[in-house]
Short mmCIF file of C-alpha atoms in Angstrom, two decimals:
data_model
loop_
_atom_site.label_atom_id
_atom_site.label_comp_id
_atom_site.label_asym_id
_atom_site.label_seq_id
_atom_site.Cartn_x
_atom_site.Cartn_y
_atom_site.Cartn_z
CA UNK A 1 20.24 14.16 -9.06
CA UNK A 2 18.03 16.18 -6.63
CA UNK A 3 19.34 18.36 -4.20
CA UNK A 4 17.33 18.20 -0.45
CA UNK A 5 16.62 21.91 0.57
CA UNK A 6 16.24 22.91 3.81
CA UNK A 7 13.53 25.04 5.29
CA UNK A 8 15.63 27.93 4.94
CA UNK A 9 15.84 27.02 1.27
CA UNK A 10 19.54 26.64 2.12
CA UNK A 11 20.47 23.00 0.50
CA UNK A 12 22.03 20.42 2.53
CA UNK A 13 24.96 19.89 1.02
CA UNK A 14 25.97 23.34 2.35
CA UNK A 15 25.04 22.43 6.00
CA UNK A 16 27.99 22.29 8.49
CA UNK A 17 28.41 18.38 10.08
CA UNK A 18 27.28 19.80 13.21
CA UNK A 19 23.76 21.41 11.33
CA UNK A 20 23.38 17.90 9.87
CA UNK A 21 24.43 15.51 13.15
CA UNK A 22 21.66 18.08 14.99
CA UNK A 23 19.22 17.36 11.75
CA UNK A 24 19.70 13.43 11.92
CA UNK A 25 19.63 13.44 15.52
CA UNK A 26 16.09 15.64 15.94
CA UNK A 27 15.11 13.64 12.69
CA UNK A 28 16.01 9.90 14.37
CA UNK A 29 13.90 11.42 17.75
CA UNK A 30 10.94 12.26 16.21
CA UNK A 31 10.60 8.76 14.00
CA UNK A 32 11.06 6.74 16.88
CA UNK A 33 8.18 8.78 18.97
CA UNK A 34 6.33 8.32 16.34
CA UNK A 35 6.98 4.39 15.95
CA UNK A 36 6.34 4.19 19.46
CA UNK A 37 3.13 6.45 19.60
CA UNK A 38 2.02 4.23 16.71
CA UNK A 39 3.00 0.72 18.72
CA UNK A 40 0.95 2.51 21.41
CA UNK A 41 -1.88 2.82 19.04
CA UNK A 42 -2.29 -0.51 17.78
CA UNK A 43 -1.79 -2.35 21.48
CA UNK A 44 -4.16 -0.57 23.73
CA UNK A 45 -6.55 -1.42 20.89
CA UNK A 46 -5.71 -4.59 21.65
CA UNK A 47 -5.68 -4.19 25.50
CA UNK A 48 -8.91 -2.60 25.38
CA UNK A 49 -10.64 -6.13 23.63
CA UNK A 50 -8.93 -7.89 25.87
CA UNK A 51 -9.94 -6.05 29.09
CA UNK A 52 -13.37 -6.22 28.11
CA UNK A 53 -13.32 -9.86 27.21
CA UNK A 54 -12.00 -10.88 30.61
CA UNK A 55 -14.75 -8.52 32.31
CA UNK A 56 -17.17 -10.67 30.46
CA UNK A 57 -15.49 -14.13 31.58
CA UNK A 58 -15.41 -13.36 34.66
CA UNK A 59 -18.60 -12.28 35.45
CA UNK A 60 -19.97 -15.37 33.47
CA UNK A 61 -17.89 -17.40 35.53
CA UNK A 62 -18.85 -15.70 38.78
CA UNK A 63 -22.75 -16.54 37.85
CA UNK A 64 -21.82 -20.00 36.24
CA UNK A 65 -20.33 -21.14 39.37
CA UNK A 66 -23.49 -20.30 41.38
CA UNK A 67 -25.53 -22.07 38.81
CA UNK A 68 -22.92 -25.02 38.77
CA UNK A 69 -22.61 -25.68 42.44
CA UNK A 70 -26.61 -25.91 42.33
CA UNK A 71 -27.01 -28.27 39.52
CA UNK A 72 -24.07 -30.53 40.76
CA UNK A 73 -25.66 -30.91 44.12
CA UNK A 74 -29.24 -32.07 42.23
CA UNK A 75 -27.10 -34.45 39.57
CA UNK A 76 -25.71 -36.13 42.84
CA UNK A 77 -28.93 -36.64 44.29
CA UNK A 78 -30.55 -37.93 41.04
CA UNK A 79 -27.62 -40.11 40.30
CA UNK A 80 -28.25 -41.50 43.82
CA UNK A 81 -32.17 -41.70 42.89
CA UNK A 82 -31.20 -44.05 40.45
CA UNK A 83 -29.26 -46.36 42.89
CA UNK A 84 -25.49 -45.10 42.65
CA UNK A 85 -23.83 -44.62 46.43
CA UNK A 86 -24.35 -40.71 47.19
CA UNK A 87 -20.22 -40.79 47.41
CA UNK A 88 -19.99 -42.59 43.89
CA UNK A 89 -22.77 -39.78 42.79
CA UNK A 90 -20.69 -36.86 43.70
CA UNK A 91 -17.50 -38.34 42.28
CA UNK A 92 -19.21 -38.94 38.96
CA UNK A 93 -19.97 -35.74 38.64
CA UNK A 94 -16.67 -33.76 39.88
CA UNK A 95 -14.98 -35.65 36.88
CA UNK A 96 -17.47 -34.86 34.68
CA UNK A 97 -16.19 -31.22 35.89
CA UNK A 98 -12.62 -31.58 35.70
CA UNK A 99 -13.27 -32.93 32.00
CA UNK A 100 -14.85 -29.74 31.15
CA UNK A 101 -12.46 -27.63 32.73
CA UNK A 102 -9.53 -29.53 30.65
CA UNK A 103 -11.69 -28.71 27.38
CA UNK A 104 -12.11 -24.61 28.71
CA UNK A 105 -8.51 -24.65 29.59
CA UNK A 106 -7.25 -26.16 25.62
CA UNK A 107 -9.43 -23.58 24.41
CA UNK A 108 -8.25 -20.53 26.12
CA UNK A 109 -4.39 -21.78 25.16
CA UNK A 110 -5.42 -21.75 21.58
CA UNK A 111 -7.58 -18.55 21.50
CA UNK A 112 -3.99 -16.84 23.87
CA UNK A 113 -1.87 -18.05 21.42
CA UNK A 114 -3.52 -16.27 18.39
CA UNK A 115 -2.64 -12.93 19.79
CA UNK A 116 0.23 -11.63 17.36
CA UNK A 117 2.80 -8.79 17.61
CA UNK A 118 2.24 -5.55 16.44
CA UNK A 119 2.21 -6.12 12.72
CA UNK A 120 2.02 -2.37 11.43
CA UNK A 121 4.55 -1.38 13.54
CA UNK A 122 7.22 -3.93 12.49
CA UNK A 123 6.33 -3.11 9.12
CA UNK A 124 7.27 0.62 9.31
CA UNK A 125 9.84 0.09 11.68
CA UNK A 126 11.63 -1.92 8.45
CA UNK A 127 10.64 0.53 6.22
CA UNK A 128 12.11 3.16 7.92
CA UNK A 129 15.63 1.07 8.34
CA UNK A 130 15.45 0.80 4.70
CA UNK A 131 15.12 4.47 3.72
CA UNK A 132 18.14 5.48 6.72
CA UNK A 133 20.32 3.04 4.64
CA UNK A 134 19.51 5.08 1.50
CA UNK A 135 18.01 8.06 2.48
CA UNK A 136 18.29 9.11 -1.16
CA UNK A 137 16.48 6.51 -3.27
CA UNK A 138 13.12 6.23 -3.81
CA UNK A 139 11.46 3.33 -1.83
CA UNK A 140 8.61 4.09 -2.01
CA UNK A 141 8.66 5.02 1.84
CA UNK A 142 9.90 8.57 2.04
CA UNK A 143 11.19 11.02 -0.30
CA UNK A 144 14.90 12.79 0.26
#
């Protein structure tokens, strides 16, 4: 069996419960500030594409709606040209709108709904339960 040494090259099994309850508890801190630093990590990177992404929507969106208020106005008028009421022009093309918007909204759903949880966090969240449950085994996580 191997025996853990402390820093002071005093082994553990020669620790006093309070030395080790102090070691667990100062060991437990600084895994889960690492777990979270590393949850952190992996999200903003995530946040960040996503910020960006919705800059870029919206200012497409703020130009496409300029350029779509002008071309619905002329596909009234040339739906009228070709005999349609001016009301029945306009209504034609407000669906045709609303049909697009239904397609833009499906998509957005689906490309939300691809966004997954933190997957290398979870991972080494698990692996870490494992090696507290036997600290002393060889998981192939940490070594005792």
């Amino acid at each position: 069996m191997t025996e853990t040494i402390r820093p002071d090259g005093r082994p553990v099994d020669d620790q006093s419960l309070g030395e080790l309850v102090a070691t667990v508890s100062r060991d437990l801190s600084v895994l889960v500030n690492r777990e979270i630093e590393l949850a952190k990590a992996e999200l903003s990177a995530d946040i960040k594409r996503a910020g960006i992404g919705a800059g870029f929507l919206g200012g497409g969106g703020f130009l496409a709606y300029f350029g779509a208020l002008f071309l619905s106005v002329a596909a009234a008028f040339g739906l009228h040209g070709l005999g349609l009421g001016l009301g029945w022009s306009f209504l034609i093309v407000a669906g045709v709108y609303f049909a697009l918007a239904g397609l833009l909204a499906m998509a957005g759903v689906k490309s939300v709904r691809k966004v997954g949880p933190p997957r290398r966090t979870i991972a080494t969240v698990k692996e870490d339960l494992a090696w507290v449950r036997h600290p002393r085994r060889d998981n192939g996580t940490r070594t005792g």
